[in-house]
CSV table of C-alpha atoms in Angstrom, one decimal:
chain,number,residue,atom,x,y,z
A,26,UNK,CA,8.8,-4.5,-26.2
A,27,UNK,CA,8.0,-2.3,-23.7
A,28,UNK,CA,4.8,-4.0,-21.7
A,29,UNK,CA,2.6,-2.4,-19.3
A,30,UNK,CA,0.4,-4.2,-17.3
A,31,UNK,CA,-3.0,-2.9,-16.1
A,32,UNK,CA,-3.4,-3.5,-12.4
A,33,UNK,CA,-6.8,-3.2,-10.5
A,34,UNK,CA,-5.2,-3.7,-6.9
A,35,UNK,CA,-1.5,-5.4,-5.6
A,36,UNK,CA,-3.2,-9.0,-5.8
A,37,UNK,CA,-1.8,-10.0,-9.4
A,38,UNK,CA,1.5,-7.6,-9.2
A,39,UNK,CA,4.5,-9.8,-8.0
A,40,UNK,CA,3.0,-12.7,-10.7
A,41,UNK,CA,2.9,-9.5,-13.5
A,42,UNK,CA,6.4,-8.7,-12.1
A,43,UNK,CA,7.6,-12.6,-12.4
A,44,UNK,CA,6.1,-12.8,-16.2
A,45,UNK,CA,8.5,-9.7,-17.3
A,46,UNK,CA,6.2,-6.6,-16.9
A,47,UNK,CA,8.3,-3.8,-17.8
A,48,UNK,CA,5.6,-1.6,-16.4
A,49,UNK,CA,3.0,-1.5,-14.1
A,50,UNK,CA,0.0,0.9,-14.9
A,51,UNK,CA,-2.3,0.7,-11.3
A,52,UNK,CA,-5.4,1.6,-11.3
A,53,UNK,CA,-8.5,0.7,-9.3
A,54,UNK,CA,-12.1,0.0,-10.9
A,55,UNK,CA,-11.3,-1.0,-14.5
A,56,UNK,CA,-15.2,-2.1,-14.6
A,57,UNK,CA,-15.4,1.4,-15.2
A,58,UNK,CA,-12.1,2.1,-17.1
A,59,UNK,CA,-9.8,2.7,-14.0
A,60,UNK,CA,-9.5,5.4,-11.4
A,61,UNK,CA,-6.7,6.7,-8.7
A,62,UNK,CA,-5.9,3.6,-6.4
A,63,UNK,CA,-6.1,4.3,-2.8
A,64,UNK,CA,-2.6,6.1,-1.4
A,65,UNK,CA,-2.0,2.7,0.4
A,66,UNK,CA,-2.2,0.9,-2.7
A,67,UNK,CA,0.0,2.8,-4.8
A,68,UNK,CA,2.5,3.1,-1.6
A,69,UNK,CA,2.9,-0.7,-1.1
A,70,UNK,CA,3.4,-1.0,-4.8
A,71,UNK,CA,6.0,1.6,-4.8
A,72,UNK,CA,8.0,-0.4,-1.9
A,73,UNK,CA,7.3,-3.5,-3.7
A,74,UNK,CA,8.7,-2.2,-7.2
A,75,UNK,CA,12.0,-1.0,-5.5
A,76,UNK,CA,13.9,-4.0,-5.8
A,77,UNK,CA,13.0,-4.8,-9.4
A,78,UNK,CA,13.1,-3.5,-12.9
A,79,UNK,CA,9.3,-2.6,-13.1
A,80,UNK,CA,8.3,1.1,-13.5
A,81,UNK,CA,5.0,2.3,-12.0
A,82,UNK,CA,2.8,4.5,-13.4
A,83,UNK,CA,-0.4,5.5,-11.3
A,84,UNK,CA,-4.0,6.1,-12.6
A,85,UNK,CA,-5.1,10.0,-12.0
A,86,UNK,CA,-8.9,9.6,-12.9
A,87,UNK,CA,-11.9,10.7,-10.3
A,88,UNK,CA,-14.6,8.5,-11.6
A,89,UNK,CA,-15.7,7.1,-14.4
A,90,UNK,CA,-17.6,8.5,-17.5
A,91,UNK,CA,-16.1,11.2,-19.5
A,92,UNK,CA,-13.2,13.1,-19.2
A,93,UNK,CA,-14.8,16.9,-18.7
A,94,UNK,CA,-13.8,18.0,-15.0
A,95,UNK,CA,-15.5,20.5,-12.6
A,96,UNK,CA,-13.3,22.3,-10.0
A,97,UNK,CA,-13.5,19.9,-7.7
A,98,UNK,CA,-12.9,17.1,-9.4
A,99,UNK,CA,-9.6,19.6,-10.6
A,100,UNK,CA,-8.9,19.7,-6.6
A,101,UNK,CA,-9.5,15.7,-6.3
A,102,UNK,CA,-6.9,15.4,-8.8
A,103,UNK,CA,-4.3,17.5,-7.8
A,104,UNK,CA,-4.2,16.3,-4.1
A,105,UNK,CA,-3.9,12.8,-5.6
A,106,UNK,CA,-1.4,13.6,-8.0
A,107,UNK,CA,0.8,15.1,-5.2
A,108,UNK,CA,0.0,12.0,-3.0
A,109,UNK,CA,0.6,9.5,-5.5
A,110,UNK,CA,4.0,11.5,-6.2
A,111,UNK,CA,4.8,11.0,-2.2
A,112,UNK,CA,3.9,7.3,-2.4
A,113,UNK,CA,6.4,6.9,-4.5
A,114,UNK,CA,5.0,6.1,-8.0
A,115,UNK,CA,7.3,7.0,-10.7
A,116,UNK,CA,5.3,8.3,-13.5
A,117,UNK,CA,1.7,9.3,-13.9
A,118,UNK,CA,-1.2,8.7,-16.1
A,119,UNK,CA,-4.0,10.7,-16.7
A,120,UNK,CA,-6.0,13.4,-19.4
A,121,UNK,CA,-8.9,15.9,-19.8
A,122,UNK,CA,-11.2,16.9,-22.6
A,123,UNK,CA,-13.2,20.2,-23.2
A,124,UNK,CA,-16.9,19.2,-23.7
A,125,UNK,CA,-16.2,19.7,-26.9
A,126,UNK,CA,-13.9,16.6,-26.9
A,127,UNK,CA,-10.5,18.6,-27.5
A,128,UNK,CA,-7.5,19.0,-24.8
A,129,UNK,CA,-8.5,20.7,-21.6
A,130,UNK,CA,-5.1,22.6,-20.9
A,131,UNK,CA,-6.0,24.5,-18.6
A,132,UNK,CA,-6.6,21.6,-16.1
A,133,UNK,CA,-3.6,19.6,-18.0
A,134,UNK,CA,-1.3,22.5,-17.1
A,135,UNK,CA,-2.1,22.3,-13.3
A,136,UNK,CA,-1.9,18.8,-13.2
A,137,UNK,CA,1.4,18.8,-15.2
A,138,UNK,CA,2.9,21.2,-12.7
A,139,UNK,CA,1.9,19.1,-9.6
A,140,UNK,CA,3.4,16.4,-10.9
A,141,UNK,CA,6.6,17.6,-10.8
A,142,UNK,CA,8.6,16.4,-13.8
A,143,UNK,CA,8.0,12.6,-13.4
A,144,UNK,CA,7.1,11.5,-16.6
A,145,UNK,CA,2.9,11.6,-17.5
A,146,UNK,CA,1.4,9.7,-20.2
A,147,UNK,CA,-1.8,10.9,-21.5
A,148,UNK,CA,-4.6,8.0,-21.1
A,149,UNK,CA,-7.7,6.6,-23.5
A,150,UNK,CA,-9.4,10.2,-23.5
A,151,UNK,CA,-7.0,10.9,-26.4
A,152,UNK,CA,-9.4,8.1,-28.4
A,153,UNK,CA,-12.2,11.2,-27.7
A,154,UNK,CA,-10.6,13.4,-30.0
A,155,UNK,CA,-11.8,13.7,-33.2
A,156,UNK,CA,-9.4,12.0,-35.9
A,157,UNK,CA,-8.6,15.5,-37.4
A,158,UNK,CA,-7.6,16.6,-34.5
A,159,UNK,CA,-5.5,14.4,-33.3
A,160,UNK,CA,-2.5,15.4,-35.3
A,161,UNK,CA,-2.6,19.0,-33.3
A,162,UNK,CA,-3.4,17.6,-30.2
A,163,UNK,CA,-0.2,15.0,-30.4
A,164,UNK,CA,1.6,18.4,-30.8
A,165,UNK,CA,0.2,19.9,-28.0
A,166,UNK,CA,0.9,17.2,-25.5
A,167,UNK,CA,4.3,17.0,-26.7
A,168,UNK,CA,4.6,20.6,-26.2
A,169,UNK,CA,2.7,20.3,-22.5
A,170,UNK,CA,5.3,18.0,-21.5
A,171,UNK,CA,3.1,14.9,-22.1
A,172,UNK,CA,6.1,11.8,-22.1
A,173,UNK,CA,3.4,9.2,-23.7
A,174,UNK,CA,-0.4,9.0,-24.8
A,175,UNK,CA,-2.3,5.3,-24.5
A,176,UNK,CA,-4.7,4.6,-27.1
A,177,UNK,CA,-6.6,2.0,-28.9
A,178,UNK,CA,-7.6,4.4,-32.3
A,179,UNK,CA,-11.0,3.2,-32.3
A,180,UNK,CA,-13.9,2.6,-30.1
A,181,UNK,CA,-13.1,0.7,-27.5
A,182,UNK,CA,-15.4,-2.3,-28.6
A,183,UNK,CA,-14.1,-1.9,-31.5
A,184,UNK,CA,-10.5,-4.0,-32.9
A,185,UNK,CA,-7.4,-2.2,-32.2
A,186,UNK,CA,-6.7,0.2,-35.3
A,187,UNK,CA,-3.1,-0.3,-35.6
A,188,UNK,CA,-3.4,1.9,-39.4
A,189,UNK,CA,-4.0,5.3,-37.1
A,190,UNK,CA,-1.6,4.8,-34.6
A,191,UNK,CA,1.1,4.1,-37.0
A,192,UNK,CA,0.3,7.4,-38.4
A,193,UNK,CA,0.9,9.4,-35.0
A,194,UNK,CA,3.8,7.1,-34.1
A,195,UNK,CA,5.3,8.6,-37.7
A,196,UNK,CA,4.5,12.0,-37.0
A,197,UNK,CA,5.5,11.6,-33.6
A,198,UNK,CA,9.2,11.0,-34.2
A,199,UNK,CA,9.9,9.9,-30.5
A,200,UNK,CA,9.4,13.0,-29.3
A,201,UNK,CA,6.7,11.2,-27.6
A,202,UNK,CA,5.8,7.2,-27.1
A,203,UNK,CA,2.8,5.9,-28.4
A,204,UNK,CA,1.4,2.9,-26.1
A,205,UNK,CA,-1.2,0.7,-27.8
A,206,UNK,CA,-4.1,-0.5,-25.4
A,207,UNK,CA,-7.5,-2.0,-26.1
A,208,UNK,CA,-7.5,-5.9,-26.9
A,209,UNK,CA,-3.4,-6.4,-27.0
A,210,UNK,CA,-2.5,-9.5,-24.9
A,211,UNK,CA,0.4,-11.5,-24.6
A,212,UNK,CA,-0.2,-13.6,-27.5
A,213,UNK,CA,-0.9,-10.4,-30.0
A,214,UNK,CA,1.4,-7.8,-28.6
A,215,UNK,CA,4.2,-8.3,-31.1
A,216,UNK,CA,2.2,-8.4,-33.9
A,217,UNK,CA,0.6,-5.1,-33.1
A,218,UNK,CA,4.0,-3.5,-32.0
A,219,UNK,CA,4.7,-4.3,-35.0
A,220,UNK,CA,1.8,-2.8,-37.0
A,221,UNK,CA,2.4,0.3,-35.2
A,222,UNK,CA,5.8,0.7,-34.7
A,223,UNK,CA,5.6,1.5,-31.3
A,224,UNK,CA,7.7,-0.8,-28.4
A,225,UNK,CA,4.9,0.5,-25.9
A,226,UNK,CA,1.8,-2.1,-25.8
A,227,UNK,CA,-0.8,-2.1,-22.8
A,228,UNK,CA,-3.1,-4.3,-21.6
A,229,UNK,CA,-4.9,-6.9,-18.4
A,230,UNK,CA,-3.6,-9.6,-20.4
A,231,UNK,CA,0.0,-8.2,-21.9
A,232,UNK,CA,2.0,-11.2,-19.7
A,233,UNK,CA,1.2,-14.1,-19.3
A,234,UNK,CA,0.9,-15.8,-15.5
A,235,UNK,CA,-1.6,-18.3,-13.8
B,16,UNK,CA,-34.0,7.3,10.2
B,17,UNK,CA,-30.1,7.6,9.6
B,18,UNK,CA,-29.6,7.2,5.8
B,19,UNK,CA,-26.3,6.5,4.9
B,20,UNK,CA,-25.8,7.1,1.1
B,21,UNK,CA,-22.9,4.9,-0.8
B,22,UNK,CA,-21.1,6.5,-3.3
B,23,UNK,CA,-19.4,5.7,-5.5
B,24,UNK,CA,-17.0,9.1,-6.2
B,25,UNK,CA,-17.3,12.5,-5.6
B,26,UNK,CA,-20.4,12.8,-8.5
B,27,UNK,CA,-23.5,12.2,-6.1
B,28,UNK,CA,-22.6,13.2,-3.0
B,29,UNK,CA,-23.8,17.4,-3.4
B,30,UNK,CA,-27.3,15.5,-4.2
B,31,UNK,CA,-27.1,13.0,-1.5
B,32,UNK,CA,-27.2,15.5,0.9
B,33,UNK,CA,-29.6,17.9,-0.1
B,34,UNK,CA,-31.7,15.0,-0.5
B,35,UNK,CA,-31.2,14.6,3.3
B,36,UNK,CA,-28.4,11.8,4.0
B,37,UNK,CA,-27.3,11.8,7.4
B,38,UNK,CA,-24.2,9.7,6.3
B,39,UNK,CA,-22.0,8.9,3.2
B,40,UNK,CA,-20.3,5.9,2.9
B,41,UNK,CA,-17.0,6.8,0.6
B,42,UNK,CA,-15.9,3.5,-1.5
B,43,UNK,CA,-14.6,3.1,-5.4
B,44,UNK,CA,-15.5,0.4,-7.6
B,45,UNK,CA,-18.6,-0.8,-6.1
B,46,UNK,CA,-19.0,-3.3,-9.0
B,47,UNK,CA,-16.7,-5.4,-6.4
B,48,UNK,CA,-18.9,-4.2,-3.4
B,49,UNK,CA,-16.6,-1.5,-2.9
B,50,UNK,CA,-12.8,-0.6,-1.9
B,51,UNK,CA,-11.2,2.5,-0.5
B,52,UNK,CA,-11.1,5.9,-2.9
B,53,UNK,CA,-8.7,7.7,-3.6
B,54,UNK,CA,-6.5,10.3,-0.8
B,55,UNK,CA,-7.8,13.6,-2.6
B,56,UNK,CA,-11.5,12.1,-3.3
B,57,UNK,CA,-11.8,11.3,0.7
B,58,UNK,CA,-10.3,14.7,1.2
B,59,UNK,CA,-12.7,16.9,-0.9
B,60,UNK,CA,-15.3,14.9,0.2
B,61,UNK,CA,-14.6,15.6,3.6
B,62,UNK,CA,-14.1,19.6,3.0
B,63,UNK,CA,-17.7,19.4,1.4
B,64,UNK,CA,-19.2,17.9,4.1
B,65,UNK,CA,-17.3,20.0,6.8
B,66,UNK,CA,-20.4,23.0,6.4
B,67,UNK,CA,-22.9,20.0,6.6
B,68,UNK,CA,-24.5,17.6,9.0
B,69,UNK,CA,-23.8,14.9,6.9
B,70,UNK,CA,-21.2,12.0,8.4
B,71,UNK,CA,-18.3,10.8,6.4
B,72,UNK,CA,-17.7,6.9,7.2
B,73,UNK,CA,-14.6,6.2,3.9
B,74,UNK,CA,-14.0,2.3,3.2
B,75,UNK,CA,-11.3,0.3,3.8
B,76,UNK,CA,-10.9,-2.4,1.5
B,77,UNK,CA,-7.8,-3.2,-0.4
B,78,UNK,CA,-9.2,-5.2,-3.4
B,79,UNK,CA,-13.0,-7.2,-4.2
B,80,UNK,CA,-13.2,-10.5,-3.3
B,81,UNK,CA,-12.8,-12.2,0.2
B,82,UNK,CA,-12.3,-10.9,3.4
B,83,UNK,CA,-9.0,-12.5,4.4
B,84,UNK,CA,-5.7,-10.8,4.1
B,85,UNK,CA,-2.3,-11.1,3.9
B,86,UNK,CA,0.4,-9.1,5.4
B,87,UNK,CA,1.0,-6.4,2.2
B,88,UNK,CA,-2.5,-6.2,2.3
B,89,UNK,CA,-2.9,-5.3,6.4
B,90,UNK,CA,0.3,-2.5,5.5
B,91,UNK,CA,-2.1,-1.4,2.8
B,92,UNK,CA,-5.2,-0.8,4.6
B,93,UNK,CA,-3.3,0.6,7.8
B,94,UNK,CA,-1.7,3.0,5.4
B,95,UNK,CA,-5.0,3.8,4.1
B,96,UNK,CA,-6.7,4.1,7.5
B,97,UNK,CA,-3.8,7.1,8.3
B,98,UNK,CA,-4.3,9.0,5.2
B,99,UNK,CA,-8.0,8.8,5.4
B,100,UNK,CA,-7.5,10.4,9.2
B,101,UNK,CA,-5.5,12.6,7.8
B,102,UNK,CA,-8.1,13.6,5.1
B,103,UNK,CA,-10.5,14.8,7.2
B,104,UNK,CA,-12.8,11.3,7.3
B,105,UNK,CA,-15.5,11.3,10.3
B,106,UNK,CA,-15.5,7.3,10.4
B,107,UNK,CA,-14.3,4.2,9.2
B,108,UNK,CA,-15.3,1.0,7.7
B,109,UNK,CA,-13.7,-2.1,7.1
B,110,UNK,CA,-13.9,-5.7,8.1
B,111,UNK,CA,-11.1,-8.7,8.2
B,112,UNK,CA,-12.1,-12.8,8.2
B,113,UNK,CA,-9.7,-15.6,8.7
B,114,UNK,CA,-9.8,-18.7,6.0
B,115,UNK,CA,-12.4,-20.2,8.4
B,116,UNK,CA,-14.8,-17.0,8.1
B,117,UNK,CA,-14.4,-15.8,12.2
B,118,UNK,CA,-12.9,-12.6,12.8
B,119,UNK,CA,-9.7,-12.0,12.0
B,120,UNK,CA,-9.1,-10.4,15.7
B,121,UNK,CA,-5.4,-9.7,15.0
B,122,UNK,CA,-5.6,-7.9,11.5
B,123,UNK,CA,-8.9,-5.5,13.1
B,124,UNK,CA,-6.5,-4.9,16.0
B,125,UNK,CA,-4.1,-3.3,14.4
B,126,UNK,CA,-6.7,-1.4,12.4
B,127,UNK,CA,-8.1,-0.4,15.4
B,128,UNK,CA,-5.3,1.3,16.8
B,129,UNK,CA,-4.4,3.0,13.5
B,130,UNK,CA,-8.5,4.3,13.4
B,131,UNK,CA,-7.3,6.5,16.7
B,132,UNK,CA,-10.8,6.3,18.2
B,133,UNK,CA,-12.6,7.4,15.4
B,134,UNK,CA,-16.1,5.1,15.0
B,135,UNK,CA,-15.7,2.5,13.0
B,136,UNK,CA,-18.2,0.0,11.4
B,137,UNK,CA,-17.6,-3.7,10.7
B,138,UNK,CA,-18.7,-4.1,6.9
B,139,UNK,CA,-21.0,-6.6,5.0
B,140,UNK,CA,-18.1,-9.4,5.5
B,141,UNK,CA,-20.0,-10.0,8.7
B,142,UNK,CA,-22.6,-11.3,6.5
B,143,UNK,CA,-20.0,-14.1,5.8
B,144,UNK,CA,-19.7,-15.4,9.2
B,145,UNK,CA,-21.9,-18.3,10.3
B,146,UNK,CA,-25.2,-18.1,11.6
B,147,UNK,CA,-24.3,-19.6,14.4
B,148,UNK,CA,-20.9,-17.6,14.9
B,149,UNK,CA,-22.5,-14.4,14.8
B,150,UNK,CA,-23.6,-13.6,18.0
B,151,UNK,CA,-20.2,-14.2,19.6
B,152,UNK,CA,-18.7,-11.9,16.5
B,153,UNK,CA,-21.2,-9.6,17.9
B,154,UNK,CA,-19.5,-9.5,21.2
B,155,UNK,CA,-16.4,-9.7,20.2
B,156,UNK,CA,-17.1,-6.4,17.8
B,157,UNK,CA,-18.0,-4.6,20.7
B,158,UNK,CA,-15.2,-5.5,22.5
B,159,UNK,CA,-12.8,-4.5,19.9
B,160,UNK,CA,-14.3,-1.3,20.1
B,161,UNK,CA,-16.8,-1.4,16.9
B,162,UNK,CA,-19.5,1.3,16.9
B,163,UNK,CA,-21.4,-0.2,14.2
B,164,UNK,CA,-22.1,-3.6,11.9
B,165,UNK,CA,-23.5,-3.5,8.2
B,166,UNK,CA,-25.3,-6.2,7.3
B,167,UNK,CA,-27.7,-8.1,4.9
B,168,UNK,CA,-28.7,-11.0,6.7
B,169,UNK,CA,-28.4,-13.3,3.5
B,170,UNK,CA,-26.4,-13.6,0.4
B,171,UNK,CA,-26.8,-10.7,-1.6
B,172,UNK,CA,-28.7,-12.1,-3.9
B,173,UNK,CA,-31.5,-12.7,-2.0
B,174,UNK,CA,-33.8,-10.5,0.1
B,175,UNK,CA,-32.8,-8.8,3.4
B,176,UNK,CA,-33.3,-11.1,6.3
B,177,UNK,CA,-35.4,-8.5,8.6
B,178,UNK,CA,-35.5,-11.4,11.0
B,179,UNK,CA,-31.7,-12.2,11.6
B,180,UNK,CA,-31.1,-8.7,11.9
B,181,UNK,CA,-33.7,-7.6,14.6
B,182,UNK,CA,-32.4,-10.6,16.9
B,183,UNK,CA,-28.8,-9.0,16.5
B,184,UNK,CA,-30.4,-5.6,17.4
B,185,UNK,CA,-31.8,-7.0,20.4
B,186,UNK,CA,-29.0,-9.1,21.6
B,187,UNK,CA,-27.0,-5.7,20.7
B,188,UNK,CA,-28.8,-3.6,23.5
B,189,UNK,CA,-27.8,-0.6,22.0
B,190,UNK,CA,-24.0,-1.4,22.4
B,191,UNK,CA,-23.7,-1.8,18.9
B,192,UNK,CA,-25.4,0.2,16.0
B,193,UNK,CA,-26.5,-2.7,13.4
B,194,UNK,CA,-27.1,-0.7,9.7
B,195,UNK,CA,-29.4,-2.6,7.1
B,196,UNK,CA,-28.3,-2.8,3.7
B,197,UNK,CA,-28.3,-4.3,0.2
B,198,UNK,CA,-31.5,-3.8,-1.7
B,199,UNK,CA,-32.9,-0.9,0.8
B,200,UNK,CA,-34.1,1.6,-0.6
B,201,UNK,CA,-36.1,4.9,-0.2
B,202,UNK,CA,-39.1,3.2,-0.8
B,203,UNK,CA,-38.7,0.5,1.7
B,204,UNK,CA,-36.1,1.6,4.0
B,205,UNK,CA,-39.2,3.1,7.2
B,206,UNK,CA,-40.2,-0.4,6.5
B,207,UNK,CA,-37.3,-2.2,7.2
B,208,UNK,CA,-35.8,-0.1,10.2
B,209,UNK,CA,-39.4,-1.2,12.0
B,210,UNK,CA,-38.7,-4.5,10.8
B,211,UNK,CA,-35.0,-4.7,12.0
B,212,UNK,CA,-35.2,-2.5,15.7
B,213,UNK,CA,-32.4,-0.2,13.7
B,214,UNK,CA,-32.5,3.2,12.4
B,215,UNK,CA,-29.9,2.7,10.4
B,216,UNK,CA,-30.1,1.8,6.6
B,217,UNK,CA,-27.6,1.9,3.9
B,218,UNK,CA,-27.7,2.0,0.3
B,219,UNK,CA,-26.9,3.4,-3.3
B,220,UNK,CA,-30.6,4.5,-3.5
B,221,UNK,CA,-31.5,5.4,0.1
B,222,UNK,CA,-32.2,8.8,-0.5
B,223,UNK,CA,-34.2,9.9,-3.6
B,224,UNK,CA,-32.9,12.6,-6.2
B,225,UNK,CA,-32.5,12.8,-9.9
């Protein structure tokens, strides 16, 4: 298994690292569903990750809420993409919807160019998309350059639905990795990599440390 | 009055202004009290304000919790005090407490230096030190080189302590700005800077708009 753990800040990272993270996703704010960390954040992480095994992907998100951006936020986004890319993170996370809750490629494409062919894995927004459209917009983000897409397949208070992402891991072929996030823990991460036939699972809890 | 608005992100900040803040404080994730935001949200932020009379003061704050920090931590919020220079930030704000809740002299030394004389404010952790340690911190503030201290007067819980506040004003002489925060308001904030000696009052809801 493939296990990324969600970070808030540096505090818990060396005991994530210990407890066999194979990735580090760092964020800051998950009481709102996580944002970019600060540039010294993701830079001491970077240094700290060096010497190990663990790969870091950083959080691209502006605020909270949904995932419909205005220019600036665009400009917010780009700036940290580049700076997150100079702090030495090695892959990226982030996504954006259309108010009508399909892929906003116009800002994908400019974030996708600034961040310079390190790998990007499309967050939760993808669990906006309606179901009969998620089929195209796996397509899409393959075809964007998208290396992953994290999601739970239901509403995030709401049990993991393992049924639907088995269905886009399928369809997927590993022409893109499927990380399932939302509930998975330490204890339950097998079982669902199982159930969806994805090695990628996500989670605060997905090793387990004092 | 001097208003400063706390945001949050990017979101509020147009209507903050036209609303009449004469300062923004910059943090994320203020469900934790607030940290420091990200390198493009200080920068835009900044750029927005640049046409404006508006002040930008961005937090320094690594993570929630206590005040007392460790060495990654200290390379983390020095890191963070250069890039938020380098943004474009007017001021700075952050605080530092040893186990024994004094002032962690060494760790805002070297914050200090990296600030590069721009004003800085010592946050809510003052709050933290002992009633009876906080005239001395006072001193020792404006000896560091502190142009202001945010403070409550009390546990956050529990109403502002107009009282405490006013005898640091007067002991202050001026030397030191002392800002009034947590639970101040639009509604109550006149009130409060006569009660305090201070014109200065901070908060999430210290200038009205929709």
């Amino acid at each position: 298994m493939i296990r990324e753990f969600c970070a808030e800040n540096f505090t818990d990272i060396p005991r994530a690292v210990a407890a066999g993270a194979e990735r580090i996703e760092l964020c800051d704010n998950l009481a709102v569903g996580g944002t970019t960390p600060s540039f010294g954040t993701i830079k001491e992480t970077a240094d700290y990750l060096k010497d190990t095994k663990t790969t870091l992907a950083t959080m691209i998100r502006p605020r909270g809420g949904d995932f419909v951006y205005n220019s600036v936020e665009l400009r917010i986004m780009e700036s940290d993409v580049l700076k997150a890319v100079e702090a030495g993170t090695s892959e990226l996370v982030f996504g954006a919807l259309t108010p009508e809750n399909t892929l906003d490629t116009e800002v994908l494409e400019t974030l996708m160019i600034a961040s310079q062919g390190l790998p990007v894995t499309f967050h939760m927004a993808f669990d906006e998309i309606a179901d009969a459209d998620q089929p195209e917009a796996l397509e899409t983000l393959i075809e964007l350059g998208f290396d992953k897409i994290l999601m739970h397949g239901n509403f995030l208070d709401k049990p993991i639905n393992t049924d639907k992402i088995a269905t886009l891991v399928s369809q997927a072929k590993n022409r893109i990795q499927i990380i399932a996030g939302g509930g998975v823990t330490a204890e339950n991460a097998s079982n669902i990599a199982a159930a969806t036939g994805s090695d990628y699972v996500h989670g605060t809890k997905i090793v387990a440390f004092d």
